[in-house]
JSON list of C-alpha atoms in Angstrom, two decimals:
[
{"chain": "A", "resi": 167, "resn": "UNK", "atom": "CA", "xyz": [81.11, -15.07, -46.39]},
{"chain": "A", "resi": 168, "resn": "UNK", "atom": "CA", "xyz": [77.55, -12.81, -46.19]},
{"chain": "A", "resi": 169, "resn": "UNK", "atom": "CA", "xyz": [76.07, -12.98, -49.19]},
{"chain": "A", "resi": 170, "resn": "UNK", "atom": "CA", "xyz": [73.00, -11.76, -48.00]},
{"chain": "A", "resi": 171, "resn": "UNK", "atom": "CA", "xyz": [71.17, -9.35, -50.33]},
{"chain": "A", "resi": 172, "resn": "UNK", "atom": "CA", "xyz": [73.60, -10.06, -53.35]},
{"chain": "A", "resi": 173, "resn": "UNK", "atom": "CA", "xyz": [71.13, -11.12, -55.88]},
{"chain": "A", "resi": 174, "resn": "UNK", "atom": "CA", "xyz": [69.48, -7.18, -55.07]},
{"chain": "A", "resi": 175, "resn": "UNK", "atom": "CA", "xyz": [72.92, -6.01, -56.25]},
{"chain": "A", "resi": 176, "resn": "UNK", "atom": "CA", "xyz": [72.89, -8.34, -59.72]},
{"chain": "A", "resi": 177, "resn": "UNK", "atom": "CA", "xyz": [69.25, -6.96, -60.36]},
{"chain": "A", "resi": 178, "resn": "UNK", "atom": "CA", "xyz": [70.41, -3.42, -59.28]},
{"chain": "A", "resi": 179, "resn": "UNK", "atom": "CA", "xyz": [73.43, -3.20, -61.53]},
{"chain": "A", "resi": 180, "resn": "UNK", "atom": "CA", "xyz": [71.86, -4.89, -64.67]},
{"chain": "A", "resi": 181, "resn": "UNK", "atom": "CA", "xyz": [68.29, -2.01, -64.26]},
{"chain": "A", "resi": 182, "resn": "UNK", "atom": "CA", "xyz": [71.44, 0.38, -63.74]},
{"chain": "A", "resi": 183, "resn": "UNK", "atom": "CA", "xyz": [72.44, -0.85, -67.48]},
{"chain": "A", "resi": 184, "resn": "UNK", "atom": "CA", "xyz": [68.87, -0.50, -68.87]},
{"chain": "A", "resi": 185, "resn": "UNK", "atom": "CA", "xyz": [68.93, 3.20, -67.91]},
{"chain": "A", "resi": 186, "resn": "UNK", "atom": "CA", "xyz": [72.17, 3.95, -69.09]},
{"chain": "A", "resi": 187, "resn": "UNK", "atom": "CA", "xyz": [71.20, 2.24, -72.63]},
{"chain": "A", "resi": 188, "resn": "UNK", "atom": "CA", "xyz": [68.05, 4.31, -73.09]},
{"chain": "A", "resi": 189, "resn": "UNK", "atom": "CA", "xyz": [69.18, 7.33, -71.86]},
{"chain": "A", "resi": 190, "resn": "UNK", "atom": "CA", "xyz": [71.65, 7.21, -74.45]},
{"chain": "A", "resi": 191, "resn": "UNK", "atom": "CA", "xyz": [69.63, 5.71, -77.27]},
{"chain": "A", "resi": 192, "resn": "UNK", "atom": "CA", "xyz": [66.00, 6.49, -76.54]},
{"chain": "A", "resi": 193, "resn": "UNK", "atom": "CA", "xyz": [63.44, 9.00, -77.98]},
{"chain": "A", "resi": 194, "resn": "UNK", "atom": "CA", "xyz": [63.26, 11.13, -75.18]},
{"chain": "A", "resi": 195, "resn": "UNK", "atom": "CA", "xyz": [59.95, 11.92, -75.31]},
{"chain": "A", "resi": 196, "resn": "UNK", "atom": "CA", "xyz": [57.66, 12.57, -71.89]},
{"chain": "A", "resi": 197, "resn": "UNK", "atom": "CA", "xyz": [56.64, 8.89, -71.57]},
{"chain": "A", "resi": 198, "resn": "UNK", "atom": "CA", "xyz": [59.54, 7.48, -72.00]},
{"chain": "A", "resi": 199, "resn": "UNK", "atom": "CA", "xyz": [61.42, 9.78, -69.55]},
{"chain": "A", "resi": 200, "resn": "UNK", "atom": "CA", "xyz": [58.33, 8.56, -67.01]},
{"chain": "A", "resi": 201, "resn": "UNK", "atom": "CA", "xyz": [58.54, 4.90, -67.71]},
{"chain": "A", "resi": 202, "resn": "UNK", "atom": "CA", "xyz": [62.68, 5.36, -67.18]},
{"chain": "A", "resi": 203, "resn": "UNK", "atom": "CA", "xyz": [61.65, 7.09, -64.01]},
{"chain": "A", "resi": 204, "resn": "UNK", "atom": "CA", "xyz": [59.95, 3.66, -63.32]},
{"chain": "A", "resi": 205, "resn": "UNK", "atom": "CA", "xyz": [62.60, 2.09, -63.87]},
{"chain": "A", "resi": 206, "resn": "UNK", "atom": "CA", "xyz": [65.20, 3.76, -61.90]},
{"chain": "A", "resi": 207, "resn": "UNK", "atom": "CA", "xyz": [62.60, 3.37, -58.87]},
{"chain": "A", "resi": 208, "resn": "UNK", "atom": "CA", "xyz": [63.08, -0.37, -59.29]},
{"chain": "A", "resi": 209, "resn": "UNK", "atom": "CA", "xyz": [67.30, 0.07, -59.02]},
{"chain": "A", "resi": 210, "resn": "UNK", "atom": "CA", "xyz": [66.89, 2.52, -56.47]},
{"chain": "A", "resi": 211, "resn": "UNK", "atom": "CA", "xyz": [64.79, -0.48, -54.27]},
{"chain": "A", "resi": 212, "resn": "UNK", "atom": "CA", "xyz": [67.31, -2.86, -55.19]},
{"chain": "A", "resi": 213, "resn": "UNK", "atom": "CA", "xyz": [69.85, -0.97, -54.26]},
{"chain": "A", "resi": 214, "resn": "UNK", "atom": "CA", "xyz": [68.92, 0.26, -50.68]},
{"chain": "A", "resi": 215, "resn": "UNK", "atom": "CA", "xyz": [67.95, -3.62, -50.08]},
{"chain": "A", "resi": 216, "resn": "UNK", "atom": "CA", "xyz": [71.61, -4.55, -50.60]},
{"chain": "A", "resi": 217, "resn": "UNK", "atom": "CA", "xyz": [72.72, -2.15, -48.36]},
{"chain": "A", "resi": 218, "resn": "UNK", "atom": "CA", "xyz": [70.01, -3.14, -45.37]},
{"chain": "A", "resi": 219, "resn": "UNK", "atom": "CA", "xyz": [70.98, -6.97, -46.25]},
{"chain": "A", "resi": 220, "resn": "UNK", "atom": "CA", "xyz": [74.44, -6.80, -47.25]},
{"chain": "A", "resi": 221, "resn": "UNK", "atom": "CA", "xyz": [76.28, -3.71, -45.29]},
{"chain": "A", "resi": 222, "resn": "UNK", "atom": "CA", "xyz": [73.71, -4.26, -42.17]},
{"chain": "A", "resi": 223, "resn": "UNK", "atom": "CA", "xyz": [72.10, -0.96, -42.81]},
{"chain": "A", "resi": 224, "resn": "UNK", "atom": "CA", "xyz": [69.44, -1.94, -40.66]},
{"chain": "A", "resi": 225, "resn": "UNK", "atom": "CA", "xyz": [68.07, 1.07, -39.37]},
{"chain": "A", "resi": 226, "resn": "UNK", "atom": "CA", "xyz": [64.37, 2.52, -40.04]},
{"chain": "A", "resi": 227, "resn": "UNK", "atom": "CA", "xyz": [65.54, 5.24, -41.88]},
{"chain": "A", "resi": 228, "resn": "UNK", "atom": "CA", "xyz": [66.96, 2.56, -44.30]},
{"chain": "A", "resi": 229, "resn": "UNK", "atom": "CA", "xyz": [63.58, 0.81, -44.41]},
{"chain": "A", "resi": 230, "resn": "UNK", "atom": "CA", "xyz": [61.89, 3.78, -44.96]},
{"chain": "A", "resi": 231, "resn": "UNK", "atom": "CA", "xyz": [63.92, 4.69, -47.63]},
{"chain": "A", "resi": 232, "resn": "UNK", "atom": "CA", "xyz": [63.08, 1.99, -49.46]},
{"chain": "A", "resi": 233, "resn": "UNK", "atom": "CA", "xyz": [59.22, 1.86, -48.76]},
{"chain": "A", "resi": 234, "resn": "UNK", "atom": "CA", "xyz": [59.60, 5.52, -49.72]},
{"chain": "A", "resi": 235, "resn": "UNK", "atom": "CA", "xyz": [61.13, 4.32, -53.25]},
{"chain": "A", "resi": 236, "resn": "UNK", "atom": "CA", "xyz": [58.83, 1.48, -53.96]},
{"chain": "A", "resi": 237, "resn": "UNK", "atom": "CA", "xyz": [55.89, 3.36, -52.99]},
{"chain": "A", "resi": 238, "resn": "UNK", "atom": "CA", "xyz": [55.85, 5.87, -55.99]},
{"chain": "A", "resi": 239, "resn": "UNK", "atom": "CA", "xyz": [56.18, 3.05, -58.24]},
{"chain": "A", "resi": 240, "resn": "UNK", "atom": "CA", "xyz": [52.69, 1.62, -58.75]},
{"chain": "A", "resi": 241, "resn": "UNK", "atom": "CA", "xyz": [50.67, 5.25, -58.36]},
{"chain": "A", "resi": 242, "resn": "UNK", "atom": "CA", "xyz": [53.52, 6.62, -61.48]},
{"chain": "A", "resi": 243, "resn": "UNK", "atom": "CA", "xyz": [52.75, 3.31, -63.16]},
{"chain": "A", "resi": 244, "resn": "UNK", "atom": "CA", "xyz": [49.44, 4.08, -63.55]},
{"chain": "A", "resi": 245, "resn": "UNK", "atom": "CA", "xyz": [49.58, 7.86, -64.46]},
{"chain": "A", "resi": 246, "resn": "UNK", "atom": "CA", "xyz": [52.06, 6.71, -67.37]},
{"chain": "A", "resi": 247, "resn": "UNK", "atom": "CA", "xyz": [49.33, 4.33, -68.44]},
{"chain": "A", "resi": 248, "resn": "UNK", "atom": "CA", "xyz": [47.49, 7.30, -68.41]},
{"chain": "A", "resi": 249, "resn": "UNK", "atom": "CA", "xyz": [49.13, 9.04, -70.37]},
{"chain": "A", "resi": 250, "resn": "UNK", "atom": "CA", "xyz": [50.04, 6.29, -72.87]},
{"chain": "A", "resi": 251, "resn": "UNK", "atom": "CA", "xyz": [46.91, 5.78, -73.56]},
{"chain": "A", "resi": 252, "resn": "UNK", "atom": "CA", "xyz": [45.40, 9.10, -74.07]},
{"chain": "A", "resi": 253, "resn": "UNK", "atom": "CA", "xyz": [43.30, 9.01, -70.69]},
{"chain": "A", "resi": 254, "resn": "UNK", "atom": "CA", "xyz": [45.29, 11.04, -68.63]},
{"chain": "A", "resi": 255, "resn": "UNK", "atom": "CA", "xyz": [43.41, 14.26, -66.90]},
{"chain": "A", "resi": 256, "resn": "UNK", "atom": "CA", "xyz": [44.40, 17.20, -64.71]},
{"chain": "A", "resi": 257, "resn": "UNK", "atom": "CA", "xyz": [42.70, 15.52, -61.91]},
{"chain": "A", "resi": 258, "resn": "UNK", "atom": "CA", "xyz": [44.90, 12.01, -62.15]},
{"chain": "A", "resi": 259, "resn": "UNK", "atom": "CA", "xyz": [47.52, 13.69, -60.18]},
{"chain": "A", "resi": 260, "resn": "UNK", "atom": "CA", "xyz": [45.15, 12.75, -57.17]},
{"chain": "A", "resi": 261, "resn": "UNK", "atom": "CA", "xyz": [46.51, 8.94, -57.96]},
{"chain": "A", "resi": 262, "resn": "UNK", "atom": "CA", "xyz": [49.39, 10.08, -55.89]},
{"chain": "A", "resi": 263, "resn": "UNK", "atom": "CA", "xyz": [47.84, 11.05, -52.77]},
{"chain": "A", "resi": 264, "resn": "UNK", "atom": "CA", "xyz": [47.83, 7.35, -50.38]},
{"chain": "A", "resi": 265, "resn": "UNK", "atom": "CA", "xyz": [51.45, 6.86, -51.71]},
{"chain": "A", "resi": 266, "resn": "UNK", "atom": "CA", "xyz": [51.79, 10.18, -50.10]},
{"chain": "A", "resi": 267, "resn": "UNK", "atom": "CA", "xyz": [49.85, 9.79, -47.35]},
{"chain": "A", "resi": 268, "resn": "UNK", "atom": "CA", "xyz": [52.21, 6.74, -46.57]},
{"chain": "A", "resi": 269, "resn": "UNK", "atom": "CA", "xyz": [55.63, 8.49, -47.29]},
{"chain": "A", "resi": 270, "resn": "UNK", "atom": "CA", "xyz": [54.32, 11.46, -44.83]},
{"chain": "A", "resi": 271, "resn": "UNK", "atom": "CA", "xyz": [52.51, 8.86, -42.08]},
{"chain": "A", "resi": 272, "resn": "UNK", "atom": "CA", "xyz": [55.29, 6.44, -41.97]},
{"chain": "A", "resi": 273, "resn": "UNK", "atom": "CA", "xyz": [58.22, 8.87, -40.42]},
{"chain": "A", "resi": 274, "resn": "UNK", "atom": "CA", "xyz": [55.99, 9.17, -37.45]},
{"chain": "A", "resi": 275, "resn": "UNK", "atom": "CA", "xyz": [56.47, 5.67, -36.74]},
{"chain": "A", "resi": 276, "resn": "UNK", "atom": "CA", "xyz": [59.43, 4.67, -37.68]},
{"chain": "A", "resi": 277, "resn": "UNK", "atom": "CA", "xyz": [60.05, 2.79, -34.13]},
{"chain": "A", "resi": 278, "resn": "UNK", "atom": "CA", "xyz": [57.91, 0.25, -35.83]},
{"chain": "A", "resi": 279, "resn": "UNK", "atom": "CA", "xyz": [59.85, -0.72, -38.91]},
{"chain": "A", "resi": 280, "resn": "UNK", "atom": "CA", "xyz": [62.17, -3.59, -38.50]},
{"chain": "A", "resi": 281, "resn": "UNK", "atom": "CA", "xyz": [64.11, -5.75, -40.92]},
{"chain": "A", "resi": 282, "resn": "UNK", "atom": "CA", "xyz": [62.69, -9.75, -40.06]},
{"chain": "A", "resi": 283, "resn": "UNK", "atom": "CA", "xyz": [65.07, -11.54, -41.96]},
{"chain": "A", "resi": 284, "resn": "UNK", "atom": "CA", "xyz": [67.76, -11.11, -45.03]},
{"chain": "A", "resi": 285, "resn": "UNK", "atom": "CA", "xyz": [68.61, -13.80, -47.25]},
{"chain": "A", "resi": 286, "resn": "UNK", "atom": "CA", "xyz": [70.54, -14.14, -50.80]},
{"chain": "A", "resi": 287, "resn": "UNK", "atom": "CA", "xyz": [67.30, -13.73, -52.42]},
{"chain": "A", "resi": 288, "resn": "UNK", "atom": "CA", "xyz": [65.15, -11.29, -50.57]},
{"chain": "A", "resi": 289, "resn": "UNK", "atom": "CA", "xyz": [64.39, -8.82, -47.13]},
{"chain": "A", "resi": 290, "resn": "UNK", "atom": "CA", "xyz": [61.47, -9.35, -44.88]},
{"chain": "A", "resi": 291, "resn": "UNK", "atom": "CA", "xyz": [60.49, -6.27, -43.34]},
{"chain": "A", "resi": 292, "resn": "UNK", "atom": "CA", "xyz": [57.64, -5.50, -40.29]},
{"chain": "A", "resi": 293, "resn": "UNK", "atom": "CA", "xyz": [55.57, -2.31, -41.25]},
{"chain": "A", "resi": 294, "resn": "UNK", "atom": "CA", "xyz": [52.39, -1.02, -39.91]},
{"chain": "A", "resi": 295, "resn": "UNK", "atom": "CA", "xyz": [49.47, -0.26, -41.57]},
{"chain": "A", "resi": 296, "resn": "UNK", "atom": "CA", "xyz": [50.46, -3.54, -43.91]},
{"chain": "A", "resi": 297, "resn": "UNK", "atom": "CA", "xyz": [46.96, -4.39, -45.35]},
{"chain": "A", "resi": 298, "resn": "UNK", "atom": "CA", "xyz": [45.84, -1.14, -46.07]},
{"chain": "A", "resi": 299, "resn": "UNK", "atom": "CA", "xyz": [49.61, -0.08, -47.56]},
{"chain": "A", "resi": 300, "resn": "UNK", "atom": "CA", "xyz": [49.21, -3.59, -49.76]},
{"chain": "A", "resi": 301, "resn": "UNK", "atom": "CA", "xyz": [45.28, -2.32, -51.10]},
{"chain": "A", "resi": 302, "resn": "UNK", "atom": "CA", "xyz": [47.02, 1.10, -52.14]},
{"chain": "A", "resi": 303, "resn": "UNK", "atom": "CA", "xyz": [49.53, -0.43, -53.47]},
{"chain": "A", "resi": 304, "resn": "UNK", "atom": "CA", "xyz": [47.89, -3.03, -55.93]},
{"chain": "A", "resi": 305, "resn": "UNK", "atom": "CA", "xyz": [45.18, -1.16, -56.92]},
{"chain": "A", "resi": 306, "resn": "UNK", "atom": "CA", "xyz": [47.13, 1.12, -58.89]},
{"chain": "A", "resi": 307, "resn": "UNK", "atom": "CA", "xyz": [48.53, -1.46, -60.67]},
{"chain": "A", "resi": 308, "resn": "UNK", "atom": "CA", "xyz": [45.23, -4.04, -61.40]},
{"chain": "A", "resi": 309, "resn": "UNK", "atom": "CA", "xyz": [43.52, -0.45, -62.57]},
{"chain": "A", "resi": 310, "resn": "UNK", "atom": "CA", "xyz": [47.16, -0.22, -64.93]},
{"chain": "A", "resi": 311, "resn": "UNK", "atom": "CA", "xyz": [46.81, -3.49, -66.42]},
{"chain": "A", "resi": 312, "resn": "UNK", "atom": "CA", "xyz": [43.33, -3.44, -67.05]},
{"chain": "A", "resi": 313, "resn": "UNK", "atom": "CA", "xyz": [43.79, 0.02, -68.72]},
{"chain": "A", "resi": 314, "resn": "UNK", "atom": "CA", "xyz": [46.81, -1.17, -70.97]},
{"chain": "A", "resi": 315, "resn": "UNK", "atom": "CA", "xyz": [44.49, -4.71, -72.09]},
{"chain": "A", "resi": 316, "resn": "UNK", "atom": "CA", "xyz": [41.69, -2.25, -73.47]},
{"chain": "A", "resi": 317, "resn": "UNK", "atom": "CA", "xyz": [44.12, -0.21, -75.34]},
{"chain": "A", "resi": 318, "resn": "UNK", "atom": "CA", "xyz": [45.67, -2.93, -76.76]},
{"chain": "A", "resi": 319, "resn": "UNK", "atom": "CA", "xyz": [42.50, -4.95, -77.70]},
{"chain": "A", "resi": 320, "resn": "UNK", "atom": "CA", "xyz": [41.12, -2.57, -79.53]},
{"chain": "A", "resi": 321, "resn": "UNK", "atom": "CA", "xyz": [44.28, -0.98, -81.26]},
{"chain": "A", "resi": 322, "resn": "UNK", "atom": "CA", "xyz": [44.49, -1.67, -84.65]},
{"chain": "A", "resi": 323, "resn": "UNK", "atom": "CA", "xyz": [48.00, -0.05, -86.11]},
{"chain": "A", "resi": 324, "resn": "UNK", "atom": "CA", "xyz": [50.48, -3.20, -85.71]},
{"chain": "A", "resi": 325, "resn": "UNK", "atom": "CA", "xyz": [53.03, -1.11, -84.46]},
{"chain": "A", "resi": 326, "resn": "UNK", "atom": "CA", "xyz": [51.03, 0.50, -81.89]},
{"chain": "A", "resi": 327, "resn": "UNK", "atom": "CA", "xyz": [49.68, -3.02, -81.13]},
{"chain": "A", "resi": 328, "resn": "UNK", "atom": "CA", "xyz": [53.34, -4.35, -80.87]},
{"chain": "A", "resi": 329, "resn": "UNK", "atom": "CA", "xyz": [54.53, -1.06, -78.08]},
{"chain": "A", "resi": 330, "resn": "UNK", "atom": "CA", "xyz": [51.38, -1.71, -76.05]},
{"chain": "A", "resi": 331, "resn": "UNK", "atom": "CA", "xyz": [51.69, -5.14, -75.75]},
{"chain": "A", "resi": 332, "resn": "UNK", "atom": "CA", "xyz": [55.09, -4.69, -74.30]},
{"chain": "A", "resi": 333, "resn": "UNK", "atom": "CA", "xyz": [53.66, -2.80, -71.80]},
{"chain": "A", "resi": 334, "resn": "UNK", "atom": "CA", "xyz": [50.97, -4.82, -71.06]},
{"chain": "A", "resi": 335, "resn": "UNK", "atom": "CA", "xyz": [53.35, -7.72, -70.80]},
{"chain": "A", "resi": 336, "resn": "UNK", "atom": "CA", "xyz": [55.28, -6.22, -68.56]},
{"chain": "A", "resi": 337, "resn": "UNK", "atom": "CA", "xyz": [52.71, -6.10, -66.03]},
{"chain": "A", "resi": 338, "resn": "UNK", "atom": "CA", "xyz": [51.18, -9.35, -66.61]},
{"chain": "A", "resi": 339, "resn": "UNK", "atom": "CA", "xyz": [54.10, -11.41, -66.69]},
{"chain": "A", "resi": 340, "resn": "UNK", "atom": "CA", "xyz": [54.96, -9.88, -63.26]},
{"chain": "A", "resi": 341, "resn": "UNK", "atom": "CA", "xyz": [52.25, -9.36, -61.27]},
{"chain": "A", "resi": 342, "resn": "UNK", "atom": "CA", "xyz": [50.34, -12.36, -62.01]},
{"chain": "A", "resi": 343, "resn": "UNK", "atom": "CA", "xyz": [52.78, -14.41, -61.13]},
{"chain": "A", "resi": 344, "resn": "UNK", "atom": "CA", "xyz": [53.21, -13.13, -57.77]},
{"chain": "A", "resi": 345, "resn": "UNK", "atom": "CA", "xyz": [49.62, -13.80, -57.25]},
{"chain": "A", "resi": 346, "resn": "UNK", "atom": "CA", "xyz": [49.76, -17.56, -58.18]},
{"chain": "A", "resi": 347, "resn": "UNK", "atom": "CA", "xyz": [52.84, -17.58, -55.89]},
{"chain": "A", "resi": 348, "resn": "UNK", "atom": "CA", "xyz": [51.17, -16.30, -53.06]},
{"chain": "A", "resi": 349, "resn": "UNK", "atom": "CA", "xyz": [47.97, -18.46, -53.27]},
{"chain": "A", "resi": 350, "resn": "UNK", "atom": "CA", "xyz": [49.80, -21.59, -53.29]},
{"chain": "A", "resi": 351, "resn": "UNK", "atom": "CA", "xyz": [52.86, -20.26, -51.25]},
{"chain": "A", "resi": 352, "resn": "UNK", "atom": "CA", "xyz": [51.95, -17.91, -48.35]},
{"chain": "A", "resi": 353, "resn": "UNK", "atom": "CA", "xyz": [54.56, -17.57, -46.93]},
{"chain": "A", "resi": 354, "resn": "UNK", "atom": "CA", "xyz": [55.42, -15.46, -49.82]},
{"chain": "A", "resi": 355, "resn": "UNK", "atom": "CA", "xyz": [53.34, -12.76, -48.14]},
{"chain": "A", "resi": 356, "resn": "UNK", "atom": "CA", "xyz": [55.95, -12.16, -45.42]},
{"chain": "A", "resi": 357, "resn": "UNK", "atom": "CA", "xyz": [58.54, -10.80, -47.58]},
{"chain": "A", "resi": 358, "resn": "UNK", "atom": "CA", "xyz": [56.03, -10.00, -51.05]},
{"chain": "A", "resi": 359, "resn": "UNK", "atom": "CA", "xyz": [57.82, -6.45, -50.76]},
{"chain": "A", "resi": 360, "resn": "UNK", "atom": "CA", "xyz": [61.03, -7.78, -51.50]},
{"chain": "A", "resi": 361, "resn": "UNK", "atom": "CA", "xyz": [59.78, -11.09, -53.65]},
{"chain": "A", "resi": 362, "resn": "UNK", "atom": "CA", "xyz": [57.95, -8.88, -56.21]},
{"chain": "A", "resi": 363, "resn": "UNK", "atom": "CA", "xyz": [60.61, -6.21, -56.32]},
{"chain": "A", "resi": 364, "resn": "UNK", "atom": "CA", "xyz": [62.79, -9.08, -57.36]},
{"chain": "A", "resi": 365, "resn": "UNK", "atom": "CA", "xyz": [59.90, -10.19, -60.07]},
{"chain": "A", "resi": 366, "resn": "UNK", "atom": "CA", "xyz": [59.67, -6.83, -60.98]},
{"chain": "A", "resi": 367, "resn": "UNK", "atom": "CA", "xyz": [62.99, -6.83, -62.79]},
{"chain": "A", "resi": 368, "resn": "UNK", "atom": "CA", "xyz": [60.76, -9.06, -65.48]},
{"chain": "A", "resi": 369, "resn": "UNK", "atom": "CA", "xyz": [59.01, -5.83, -65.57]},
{"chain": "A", "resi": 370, "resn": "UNK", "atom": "CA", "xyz": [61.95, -3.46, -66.26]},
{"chain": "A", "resi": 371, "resn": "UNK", "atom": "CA", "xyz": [63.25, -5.73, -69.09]},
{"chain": "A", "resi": 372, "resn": "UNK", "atom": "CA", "xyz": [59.89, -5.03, -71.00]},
{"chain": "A", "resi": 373, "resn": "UNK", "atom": "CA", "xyz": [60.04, -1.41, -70.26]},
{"chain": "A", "resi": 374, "resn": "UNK", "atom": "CA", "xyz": [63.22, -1.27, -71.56]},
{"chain": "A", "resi": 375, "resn": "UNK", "atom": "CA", "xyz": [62.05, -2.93, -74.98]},
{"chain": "A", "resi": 376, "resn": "UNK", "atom": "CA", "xyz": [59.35, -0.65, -74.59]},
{"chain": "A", "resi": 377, "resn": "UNK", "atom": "CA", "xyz": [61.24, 2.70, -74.31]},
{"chain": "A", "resi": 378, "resn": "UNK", "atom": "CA", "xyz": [63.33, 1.67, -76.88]},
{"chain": "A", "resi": 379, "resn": "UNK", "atom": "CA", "xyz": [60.33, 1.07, -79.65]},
{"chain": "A", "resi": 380, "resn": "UNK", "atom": "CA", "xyz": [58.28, 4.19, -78.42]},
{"chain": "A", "resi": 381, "resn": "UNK", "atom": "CA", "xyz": [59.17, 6.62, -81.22]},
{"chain": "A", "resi": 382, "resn": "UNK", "atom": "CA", "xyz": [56.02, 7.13, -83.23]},
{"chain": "A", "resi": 383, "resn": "UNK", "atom": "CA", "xyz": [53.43, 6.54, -80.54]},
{"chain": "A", "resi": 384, "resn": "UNK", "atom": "CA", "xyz": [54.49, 9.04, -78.04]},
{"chain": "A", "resi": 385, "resn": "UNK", "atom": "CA", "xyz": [51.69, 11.38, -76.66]}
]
């Protein structure tokens, strides 16, 4: 039996619950509806791996698809940080310009995409442009986290504190993680796409908590 790319279907339909549950009991106010946005990025990922892994929907359009998903996440990330905090300026839409660049570059050589291996767990894909696609993609999110530890340093009201740090959380207890992984594991690099996608779902539980306690803060 191919079970390849099952646990991307367990993630998928669970982040499929978390939106469902805050779009029906949520303040929708306009960072909540982004950091929902967020989170239906990471089921939309999850969901095109299964198919690549699962139905052997291995062509580059497929890949593409999902680089094309998880690209928007960390530059929309960062503008909801933004905004969360109070930072945000007409000029921040600029944030979104490499993940652009990438979604517009990368139909042009699509020849090059290829899926390296599917297990249970995770994809492996082959991209080009890898190193420079990884620096545009982690910046946003080192520059997110740093942003959200400020705010919540300094914040005073406890129940501003408590939706920051929830935020904050999020980030940290995902993405630094993944980068104690991959210093003592490298071979976690080959499929890090995939890995922290599957990490990330630590994210979308604290967005969820977040969203839900993100009544009186809202900007």
């Amino acid at each position: 039996m191919n079970l390849d790319g099952i646990i991307s279907l367990l993630i998928a339909c669970i982040e499929l619950l978390y939106i469902i549950n805050l779009l029906i009991f949520a303040e929708k106010n306009s960072i909540n509806k982004l950091v929902i946005g967020m989170i239906s990025l990471l089921f939309g990922y999850q969901l095109i791996e299964f198919f690549i892994c699962f139905a052997g929907l291995q062509k580059q359009i497929f890949i593409y698809l999902a680089f094309l998903d998880i690209s928007l996440l960390p530059p929309l990330g960062l503008y909801t940080v933004l905004k969360f905090t109070g930072k945000l300026k007409s000029h921040h839409k600029y944030i979104f310009i490499p993940a652009l660049f990438f979604i517009v570059y990368y139909p042009f050589v699509l020849d090059q995409f290829a899926v390296t291996k599917c297990t249970v767990l995770y994809a492996a894909y082959h991209y080009p442009m890898g190193p420079l696609y990884a620096t545009f993609y982690y910046l946003p999110i080192i520059g997110s986290m740093i942003i959200l530890n400020k705010k919540w340093g300094r914040e005073t009201d406890p129940k501003q504190k408590s939706v920051t740090r929830l935020f904050f959380f999020g980030y940290l207890f995902t993405f630094m993680p993944a980068m104690i992984i991959a210093l003592f594991i490298p071979s976690f690099i080959t499929a890090v796409e995939s890995l922290l996608c599957k990490l990330a779902f630590i994210f979308a539980t604290f967005l969820m908590f977040f969203v839900l306690k993100n009544k009186t803060v809202a900007k």
